[in-house]
Short mmCIF file of C-alpha atoms in Angstrom, two decimals:
data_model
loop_
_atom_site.label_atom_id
_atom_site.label_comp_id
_atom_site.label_asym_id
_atom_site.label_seq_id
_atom_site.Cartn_x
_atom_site.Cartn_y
_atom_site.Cartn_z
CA UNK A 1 52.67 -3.97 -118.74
CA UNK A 2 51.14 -3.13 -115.70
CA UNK A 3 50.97 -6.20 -113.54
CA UNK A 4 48.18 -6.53 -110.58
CA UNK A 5 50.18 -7.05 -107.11
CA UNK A 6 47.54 -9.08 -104.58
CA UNK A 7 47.80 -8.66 -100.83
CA UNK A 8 48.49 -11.86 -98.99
CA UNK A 9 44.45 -11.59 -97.55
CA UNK A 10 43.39 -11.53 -101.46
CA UNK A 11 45.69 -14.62 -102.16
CA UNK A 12 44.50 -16.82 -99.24
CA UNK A 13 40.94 -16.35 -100.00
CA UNK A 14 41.69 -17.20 -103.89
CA UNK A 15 43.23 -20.20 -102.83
CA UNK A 16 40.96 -21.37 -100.31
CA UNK A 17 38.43 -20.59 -102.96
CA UNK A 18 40.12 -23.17 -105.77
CA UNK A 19 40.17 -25.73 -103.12
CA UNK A 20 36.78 -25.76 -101.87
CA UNK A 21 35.44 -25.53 -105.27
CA UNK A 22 37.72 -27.99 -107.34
CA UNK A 23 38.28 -30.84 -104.19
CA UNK A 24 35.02 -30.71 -102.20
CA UNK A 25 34.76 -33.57 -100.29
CA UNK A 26 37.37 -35.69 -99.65
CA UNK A 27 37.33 -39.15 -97.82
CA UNK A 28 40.81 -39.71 -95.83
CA UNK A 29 42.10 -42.29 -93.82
CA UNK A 30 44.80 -41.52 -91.19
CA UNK A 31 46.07 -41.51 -88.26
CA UNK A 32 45.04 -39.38 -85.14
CA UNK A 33 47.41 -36.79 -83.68
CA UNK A 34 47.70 -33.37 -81.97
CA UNK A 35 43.96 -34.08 -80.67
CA UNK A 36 41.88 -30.76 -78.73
CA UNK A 37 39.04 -30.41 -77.36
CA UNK A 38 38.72 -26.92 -77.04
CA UNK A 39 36.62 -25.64 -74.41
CA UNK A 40 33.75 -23.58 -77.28
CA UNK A 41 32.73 -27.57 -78.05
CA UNK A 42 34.90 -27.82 -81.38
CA UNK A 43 37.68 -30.14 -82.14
CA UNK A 44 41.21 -29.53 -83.59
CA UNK A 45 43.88 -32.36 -84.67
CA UNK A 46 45.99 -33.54 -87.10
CA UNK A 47 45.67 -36.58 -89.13
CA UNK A 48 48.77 -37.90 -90.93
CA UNK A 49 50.61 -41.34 -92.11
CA UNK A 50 54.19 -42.24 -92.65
CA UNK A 51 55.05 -39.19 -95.08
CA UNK A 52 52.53 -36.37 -94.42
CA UNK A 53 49.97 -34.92 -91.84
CA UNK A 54 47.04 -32.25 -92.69
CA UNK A 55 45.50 -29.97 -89.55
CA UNK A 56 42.06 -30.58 -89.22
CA UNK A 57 38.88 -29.16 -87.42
CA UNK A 58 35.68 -30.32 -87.00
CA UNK A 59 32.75 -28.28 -85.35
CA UNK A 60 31.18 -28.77 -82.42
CA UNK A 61 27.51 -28.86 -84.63
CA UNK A 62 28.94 -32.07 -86.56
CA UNK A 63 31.55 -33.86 -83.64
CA UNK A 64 28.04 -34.57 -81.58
CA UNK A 65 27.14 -37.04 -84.13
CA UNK A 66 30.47 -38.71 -83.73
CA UNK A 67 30.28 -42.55 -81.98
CA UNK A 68 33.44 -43.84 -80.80
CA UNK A 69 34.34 -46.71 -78.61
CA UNK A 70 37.17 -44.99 -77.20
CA UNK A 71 34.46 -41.76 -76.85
CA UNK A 72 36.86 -39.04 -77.59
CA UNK A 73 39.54 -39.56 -80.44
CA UNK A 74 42.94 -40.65 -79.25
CA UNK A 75 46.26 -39.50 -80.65
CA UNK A 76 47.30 -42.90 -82.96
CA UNK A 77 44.06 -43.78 -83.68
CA UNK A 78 43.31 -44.70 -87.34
CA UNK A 79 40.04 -43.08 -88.37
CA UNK A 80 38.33 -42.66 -91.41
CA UNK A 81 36.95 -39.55 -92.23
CA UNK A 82 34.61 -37.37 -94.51
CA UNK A 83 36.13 -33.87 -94.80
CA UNK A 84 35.53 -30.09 -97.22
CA UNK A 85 39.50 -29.43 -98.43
CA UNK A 86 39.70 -25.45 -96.99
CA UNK A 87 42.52 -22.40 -95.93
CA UNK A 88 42.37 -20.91 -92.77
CA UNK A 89 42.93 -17.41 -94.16
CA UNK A 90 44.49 -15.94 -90.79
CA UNK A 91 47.60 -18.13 -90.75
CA UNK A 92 47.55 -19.45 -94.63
CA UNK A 93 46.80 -22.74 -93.15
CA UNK A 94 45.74 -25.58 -95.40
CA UNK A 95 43.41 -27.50 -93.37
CA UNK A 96 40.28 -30.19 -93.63
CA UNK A 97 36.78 -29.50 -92.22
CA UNK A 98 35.74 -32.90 -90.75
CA UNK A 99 32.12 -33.57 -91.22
CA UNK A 100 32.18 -36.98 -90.05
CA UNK A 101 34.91 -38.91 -88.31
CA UNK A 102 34.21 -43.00 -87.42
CA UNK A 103 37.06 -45.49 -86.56
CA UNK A 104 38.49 -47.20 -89.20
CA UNK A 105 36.43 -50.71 -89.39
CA UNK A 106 33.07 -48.08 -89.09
CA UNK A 107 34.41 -46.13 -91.50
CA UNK A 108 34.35 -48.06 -94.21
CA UNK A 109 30.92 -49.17 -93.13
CA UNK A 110 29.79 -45.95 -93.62
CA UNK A 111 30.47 -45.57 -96.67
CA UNK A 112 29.12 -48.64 -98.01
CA UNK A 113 26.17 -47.29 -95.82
CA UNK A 114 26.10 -44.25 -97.94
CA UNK A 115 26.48 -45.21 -101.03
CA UNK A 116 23.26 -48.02 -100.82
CA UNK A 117 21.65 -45.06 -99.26
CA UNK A 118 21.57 -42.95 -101.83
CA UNK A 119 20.87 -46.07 -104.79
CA UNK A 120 17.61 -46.66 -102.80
CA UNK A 121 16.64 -43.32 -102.97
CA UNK A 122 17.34 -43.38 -106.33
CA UNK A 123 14.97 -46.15 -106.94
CA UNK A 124 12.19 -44.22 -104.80
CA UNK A 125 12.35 -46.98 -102.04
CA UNK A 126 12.39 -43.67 -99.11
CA UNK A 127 9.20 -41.87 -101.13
CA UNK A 128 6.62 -40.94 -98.83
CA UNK A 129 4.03 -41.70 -100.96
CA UNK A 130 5.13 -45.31 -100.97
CA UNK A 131 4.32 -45.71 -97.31
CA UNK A 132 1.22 -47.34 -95.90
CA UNK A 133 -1.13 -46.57 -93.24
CA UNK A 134 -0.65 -47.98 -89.68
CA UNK A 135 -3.79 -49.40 -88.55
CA UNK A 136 -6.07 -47.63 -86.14
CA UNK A 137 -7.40 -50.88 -84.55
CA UNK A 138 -4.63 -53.41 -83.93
CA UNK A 139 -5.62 -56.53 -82.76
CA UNK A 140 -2.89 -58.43 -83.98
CA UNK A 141 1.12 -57.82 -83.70
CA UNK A 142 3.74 -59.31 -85.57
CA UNK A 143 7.35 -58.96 -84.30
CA UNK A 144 10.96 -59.81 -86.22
CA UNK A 145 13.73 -59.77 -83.99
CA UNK A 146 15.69 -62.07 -81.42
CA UNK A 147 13.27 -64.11 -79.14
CA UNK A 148 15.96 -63.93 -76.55
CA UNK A 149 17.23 -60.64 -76.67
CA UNK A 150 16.49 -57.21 -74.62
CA UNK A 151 14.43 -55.69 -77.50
CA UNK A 152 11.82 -58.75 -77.19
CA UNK A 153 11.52 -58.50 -73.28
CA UNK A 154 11.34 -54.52 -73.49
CA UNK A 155 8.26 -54.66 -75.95
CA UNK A 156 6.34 -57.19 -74.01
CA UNK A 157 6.19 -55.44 -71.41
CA UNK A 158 5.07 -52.90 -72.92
CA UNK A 159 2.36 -54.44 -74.79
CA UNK A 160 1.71 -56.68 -71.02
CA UNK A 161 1.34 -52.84 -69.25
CA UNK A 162 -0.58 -51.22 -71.81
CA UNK A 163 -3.23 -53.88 -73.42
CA UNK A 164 -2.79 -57.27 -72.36
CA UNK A 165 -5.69 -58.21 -74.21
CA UNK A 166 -3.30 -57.80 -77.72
CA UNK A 167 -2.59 -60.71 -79.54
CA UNK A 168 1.32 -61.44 -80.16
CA UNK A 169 3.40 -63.29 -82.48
CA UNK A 170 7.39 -63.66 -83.08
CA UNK A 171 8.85 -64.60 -86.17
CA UNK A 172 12.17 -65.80 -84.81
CA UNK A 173 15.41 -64.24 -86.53
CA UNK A 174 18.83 -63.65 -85.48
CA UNK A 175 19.68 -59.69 -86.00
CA UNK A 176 23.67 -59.61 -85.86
CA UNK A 177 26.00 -61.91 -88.05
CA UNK A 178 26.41 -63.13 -91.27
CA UNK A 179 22.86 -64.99 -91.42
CA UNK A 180 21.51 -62.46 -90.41
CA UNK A 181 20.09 -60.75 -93.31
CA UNK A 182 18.76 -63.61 -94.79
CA UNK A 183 17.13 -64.62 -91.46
CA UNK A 184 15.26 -61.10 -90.88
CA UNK A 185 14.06 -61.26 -94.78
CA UNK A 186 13.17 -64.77 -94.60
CA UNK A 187 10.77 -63.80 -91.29
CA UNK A 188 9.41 -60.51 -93.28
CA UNK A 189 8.18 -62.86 -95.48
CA UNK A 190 6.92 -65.85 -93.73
CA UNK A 191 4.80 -63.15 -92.23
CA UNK A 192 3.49 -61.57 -94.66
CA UNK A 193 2.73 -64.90 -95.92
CA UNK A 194 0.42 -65.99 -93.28
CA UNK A 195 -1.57 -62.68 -93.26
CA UNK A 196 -1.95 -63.45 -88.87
CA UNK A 197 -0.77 -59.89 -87.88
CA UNK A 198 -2.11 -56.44 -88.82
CA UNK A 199 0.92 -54.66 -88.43
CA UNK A 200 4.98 -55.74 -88.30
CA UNK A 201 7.63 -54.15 -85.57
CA UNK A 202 11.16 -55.06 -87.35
CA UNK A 203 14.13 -54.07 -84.78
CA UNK A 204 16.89 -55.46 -82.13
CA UNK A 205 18.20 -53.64 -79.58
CA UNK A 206 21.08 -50.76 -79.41
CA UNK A 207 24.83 -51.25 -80.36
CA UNK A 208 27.52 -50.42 -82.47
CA UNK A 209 27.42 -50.00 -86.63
CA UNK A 210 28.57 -53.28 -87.15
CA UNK A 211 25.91 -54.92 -84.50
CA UNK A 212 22.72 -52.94 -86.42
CA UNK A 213 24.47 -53.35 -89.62
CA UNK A 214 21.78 -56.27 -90.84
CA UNK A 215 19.15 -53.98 -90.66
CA UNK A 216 21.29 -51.90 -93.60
CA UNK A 217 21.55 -54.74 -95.60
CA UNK A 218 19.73 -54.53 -99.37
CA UNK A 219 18.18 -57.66 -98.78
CA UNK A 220 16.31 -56.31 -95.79
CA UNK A 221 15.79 -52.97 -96.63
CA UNK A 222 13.87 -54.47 -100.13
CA UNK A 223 12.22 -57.16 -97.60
CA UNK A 224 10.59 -54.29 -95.69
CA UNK A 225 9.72 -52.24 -98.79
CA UNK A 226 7.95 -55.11 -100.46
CA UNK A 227 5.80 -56.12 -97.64
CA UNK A 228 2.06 -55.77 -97.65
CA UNK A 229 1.81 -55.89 -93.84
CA UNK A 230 2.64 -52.15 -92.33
CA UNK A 231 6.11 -52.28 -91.22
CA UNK A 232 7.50 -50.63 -88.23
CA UNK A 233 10.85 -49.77 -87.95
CA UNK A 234 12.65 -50.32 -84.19
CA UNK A 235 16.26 -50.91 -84.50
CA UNK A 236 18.69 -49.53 -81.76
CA UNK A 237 18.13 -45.78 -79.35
CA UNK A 238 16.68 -43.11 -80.88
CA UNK A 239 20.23 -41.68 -82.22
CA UNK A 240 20.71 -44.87 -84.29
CA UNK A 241 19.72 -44.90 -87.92
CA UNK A 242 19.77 -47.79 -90.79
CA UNK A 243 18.34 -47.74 -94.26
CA UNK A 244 15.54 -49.92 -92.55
CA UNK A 245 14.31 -46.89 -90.47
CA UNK A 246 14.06 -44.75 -93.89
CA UNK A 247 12.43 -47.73 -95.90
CA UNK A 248 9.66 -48.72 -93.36
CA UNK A 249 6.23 -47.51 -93.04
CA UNK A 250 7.00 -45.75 -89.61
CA UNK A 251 9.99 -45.52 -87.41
CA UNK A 252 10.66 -45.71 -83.97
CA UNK A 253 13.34 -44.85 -81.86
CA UNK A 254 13.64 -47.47 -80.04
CA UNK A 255 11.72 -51.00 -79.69
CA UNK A 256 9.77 -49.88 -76.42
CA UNK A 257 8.66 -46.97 -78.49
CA UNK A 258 7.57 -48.91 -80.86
CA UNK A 259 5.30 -50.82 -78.72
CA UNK A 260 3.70 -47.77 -77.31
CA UNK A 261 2.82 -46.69 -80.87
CA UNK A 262 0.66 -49.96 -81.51
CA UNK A 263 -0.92 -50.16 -78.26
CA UNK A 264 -3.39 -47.84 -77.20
CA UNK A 265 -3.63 -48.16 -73.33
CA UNK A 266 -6.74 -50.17 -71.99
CA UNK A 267 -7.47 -47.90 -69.29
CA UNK A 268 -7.92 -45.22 -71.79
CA UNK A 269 -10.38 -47.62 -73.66
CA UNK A 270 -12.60 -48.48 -70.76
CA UNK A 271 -12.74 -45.32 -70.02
CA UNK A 272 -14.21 -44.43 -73.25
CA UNK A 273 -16.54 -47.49 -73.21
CA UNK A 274 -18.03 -46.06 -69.56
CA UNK A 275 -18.51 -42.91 -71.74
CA UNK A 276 -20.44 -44.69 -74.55
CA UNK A 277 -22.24 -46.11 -71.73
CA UNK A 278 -23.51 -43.91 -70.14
CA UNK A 279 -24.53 -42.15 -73.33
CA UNK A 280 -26.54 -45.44 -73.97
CA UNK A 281 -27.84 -45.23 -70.75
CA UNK A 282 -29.04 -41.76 -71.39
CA UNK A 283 -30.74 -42.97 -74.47
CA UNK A 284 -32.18 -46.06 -73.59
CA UNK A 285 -34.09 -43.29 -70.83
CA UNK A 286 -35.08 -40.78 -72.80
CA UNK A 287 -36.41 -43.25 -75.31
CA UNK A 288 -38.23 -44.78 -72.64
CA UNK A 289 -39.94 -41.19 -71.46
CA UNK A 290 -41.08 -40.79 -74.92
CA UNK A 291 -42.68 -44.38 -75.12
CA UNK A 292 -44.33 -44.04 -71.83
CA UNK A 293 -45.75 -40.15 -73.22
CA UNK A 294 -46.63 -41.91 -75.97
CA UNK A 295 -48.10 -44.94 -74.40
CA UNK A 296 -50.38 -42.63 -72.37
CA UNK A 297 -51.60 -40.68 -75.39
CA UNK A 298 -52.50 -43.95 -76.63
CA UNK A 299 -54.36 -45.11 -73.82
CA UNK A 300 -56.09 -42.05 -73.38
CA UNK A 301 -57.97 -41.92 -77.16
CA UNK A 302 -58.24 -45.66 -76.45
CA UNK A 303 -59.86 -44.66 -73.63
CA UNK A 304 -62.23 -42.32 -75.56
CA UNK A 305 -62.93 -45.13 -78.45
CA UNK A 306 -63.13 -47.68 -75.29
CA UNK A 307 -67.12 -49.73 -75.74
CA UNK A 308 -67.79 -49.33 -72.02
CA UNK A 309 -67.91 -45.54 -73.09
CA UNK A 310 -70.00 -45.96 -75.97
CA UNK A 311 -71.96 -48.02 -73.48
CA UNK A 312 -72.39 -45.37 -71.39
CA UNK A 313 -73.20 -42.83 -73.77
CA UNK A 314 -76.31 -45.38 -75.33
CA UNK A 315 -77.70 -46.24 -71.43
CA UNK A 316 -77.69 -42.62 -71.09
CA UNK A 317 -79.66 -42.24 -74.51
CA UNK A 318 -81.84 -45.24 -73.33
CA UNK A 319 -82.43 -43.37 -69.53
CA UNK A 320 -83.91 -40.08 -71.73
CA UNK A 321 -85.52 -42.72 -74.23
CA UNK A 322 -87.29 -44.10 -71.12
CA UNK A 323 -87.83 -40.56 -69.15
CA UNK A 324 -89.80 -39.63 -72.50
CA UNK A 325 -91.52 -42.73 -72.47
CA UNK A 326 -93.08 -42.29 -69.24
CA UNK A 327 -94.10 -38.94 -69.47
CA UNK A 328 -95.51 -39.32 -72.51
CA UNK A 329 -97.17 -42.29 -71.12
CA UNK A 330 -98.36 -40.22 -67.71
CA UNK A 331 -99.99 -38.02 -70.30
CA UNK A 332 -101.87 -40.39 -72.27
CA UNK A 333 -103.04 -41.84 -69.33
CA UNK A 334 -104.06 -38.45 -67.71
CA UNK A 335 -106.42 -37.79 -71.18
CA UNK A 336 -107.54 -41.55 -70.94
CA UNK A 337 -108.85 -40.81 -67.52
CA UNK A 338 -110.52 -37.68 -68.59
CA UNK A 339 -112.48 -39.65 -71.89
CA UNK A 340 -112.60 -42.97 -69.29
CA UNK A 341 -116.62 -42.36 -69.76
CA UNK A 342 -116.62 -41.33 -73.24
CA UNK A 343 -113.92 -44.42 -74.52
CA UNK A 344 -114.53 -46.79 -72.25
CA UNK A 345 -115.91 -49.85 -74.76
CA UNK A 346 -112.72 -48.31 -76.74
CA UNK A 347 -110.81 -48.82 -74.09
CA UNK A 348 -111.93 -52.33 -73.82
CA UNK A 349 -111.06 -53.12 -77.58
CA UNK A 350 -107.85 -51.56 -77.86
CA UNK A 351 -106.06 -51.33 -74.28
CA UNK A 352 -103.28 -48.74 -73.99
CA UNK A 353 -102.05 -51.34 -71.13
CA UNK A 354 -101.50 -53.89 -74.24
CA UNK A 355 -99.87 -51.48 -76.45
CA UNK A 356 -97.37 -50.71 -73.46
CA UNK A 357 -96.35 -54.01 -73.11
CA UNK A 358 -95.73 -54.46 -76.55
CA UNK A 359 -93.76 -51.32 -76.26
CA UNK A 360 -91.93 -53.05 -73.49
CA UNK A 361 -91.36 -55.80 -74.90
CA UNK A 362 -89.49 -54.04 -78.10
CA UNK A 363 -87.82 -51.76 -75.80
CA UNK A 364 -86.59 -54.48 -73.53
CA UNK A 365 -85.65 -56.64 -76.86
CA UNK A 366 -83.85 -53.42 -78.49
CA UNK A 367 -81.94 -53.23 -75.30
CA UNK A 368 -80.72 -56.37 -75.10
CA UNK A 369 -79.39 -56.02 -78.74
CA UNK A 370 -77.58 -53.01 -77.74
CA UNK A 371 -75.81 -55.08 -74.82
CA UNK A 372 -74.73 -58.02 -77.58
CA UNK A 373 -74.00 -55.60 -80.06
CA UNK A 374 -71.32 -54.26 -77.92
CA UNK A 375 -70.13 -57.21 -76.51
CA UNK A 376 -69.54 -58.58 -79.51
CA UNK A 377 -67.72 -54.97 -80.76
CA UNK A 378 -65.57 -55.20 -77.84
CA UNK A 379 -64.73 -58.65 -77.88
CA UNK A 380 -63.57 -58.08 -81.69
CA UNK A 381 -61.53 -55.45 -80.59
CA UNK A 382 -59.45 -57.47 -78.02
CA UNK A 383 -58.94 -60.27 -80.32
CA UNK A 384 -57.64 -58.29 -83.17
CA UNK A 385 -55.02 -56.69 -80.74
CA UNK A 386 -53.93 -59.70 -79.29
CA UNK A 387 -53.24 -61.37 -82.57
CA UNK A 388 -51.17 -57.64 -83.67
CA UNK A 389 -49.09 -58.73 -80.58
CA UNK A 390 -48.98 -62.29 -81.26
CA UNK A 391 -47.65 -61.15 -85.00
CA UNK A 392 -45.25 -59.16 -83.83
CA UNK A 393 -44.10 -62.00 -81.06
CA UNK A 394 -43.75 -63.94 -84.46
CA UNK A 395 -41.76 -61.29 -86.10
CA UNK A 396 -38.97 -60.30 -83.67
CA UNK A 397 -35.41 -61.50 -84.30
CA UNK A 398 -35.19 -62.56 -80.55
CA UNK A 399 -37.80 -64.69 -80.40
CA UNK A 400 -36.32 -66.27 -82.84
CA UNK A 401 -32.85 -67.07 -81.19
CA UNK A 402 -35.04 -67.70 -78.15
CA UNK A 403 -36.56 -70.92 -80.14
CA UNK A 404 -32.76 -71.96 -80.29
CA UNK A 405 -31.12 -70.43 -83.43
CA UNK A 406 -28.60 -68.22 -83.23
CA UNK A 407 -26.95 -65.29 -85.60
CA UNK A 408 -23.44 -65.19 -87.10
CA UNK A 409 -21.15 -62.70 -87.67
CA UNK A 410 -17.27 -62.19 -88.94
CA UNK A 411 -14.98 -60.10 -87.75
CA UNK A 412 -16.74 -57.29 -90.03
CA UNK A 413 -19.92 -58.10 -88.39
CA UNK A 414 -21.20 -59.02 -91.30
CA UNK A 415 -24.52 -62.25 -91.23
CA UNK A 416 -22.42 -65.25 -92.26
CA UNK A 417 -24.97 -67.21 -94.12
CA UNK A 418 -23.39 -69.68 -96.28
CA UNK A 419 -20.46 -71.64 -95.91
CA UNK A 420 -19.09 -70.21 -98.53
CA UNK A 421 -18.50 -66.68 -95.86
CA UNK A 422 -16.60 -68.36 -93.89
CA UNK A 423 -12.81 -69.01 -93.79
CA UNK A 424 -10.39 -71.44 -92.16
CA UNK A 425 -9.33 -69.69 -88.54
CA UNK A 426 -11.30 -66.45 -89.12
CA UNK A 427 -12.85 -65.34 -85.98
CA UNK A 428 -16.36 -65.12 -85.84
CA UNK A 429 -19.36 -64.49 -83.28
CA UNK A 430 -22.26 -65.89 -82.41
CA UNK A 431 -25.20 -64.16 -81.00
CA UNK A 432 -27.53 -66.48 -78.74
CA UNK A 433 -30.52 -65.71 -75.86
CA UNK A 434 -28.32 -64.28 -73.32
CA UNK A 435 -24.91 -63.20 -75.24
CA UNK A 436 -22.19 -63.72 -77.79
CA UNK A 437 -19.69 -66.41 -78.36
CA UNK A 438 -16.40 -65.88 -79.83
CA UNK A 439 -15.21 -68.56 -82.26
CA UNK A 440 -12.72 -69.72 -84.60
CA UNK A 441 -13.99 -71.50 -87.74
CA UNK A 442 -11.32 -74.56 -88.09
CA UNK A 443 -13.78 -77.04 -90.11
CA UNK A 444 -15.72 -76.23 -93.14
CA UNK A 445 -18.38 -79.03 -93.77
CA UNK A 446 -20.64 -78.36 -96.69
CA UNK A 447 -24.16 -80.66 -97.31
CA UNK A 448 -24.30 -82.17 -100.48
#
């Protein structure tokens, strides 16, 4: 029977193949010994305890994640770690790949850390879809952390540099220690509760697993999940992580961060209101131009319809009226004087001097007809415009609030016009003659 002979290459990569594939990953705890740095950024040691030691190596791309207080491991330091069983196939070398290394007390930590990790991403608390908007327009901010620690003093003056104008409140909680947790949850909801703040920055200030560890509690993590106020996540620098970061609406690396995020600098917004301004301003004058074109169009066919000109045109009639007149009369008289002989005792019955001043006296009484006639027209005309102006006058919002009432508006600017619009410590303004009034409703008083 023919029997297949391996070479020792083949039997160290069947074995390192069985152990990577039947162990996986293994979590140890040991001691350190043998520790190197080597100079291409990986690490090589050996853990062991009081009967056995295993060589391990962990890579440079995994040992920058590692967060010791002694920086570096030490030879005799118990660790715990997470580690891939493996054969270094060169020497035959059974050997563990470390992918993360924490002292002892962290260690353990980390675990628990993992393993509520991954049973609230198992009940979808990390979806994406589950997160909510952050508000564009903040007015309102609503902080949860120490009122005497760094984290407070670092975002107020943020918030102080960027808008001062923001409004601010703390919901007091202690964020390392056994109370802790309930604390922090306790503040998530009194907050939420109230309704005062459009959006929530949860966080404390850097430090060790065990200091941030209340920001990994379930409690917390279920706190910040359940809230119906946007949630910001600040805990720590920007290479510290809790379940809190991967639960809330948006994280930020650290607690001045998140201040920047909710505060849009004020120098930015006047800038932006000098903008709008001056686009108003640009308006307003061509709006003006086109009233003044129009005005003038106006007053130019008024000008045409205007009485004195129909005045004008009728003396001007009346001048050719009279012109005829005359000549006709200079002819009648020229053939009187030619018949004088032959009409004379007709001329003494029926004198063309008597007729003319009869004439006269028409023409003199149809003139002064005329001149009533369009008085009167004119006179008609000015009082109908001045009651369209008065009508308007009557009309206009403003000359209403000019009389003494005023218009109110909520925060919407919506008209508040019942009492039944209005709520206990909304904000509200009132428009009056020369400007607005900001207001707080804190009395509702209905008439019966």
């Amino acid at each position: 029977m023919n029997q297949h002979i391996l070479q020792v290459s083949e039997l160290t990569k069947k074995v390192r193949f069985i152990l990577e594939s039947e162990l996986n990953t293994v979590w140890l705890c040991g001691e350190v010994s043998n520790f190197i740095a080597a100079s291409s950024g990986h690490w090589y040691l050996s853990l062991k305890d009081s009967k056995s030691q295993v060589k391990c190596a962990m890579f440079k791309g995994n040992n920058r994640k590692v967060r010791l207080s002694s920086g570096l491991p030490r030879n005799g330091q118990q660790v715990l770690v997470r580690a891939k069983v493996s054969l270094y196939e060169p020497r035959g070398d059974f050997q563990l790949i470390i992918e993360q290394l924490d002292d002892a007390g962290e260690g353990v930590l980390r675990q628990q850390f993992d393993q509520l990790k991954n049973k609230l991403y198992a009940e979808g608390l990390f979806e994406l879809s589950s997160k909510k908007e952050i508000p564009k327009n903040i007015t309102t901010i609503g902080i949860v952390t120490s009122p005497t620690g760094a984290a407070i003093k670092d975002i107020l003056s943020v918030l102080k540099r960027r808008n001062p104008l923001l409004n601010v409140i703390i919901y007091p909680a202690l964020v390392q220690g056994n109370e802790a947790k309930f604390e922090i949850e306790q503040a998530i909801n009194t907050a939420n509760y109230r309704k005062e703040c459009d959006i929530l920055i949860v966080g404390r200030g850097g430090g060790s697993l065990e200091d941030l560890w209340s920001f990994n509690e379930e409690n917390v993590v279920r706190a910040i999940y359940h809230s119906k106020i946007p949630v910001i996540s600040a805990v720590g620098h920007e290479i510290d992580t809790t379940l809190s970061d991967y639960t809330a609406d948006l994280r930020a690396p650290t607690p001045s961060a998140a201040a920047e995020l909710v505060s849009s600098n004020i120098e930015e917004k006047l800038q932006k209101l000098t903008t709008f301004n001056q686009r108003i301003r640009q308006a307003s004058q061509r709006n003006l131009l086109n009233e003044k074109n129009r005005l003038g169009h106006i007053q130019h066919r008024l000008s045409l319809l205007h009485p004195a000109q129909k005045l004008t045109v009728q003396q001007q009639k009346f001048d050719e009226l009279s012109f005829r007149l005359n000549h006709n009369l200079q002819q009648l008289k020229t053939r009187l004087q030619l018949k004088n002989q032959q009409l004379n005792q007709r001329l003494l019955l029926q004198s063309p001097l008597k007729n003319i001043q009869n004439n006269q006296q028409k023409v003199n009484a149809l003139e002064v007809r005329l001149i009533n006639a369009i008085q009167a027209t004119n006179k008609n005309k000015q009082n109908q415009f001045k009651h369209t102006i008065e009508q308007l006058h009557i009309v206009s919002p403003l000359a209403t609030i000019v009389r003494g009432y005023s218009v109110t508006k909520n925060a919407k600017g919506k008209v508040i016009t019942s009492i039944e619009q209005a709520r206990i410590d909304e904000k509200i303004s009132v428009q009056v003659t020369n400007g607005f009034i900001s207001a707080i409703v804190t009395q509702l008083n209905k008439h019966q």
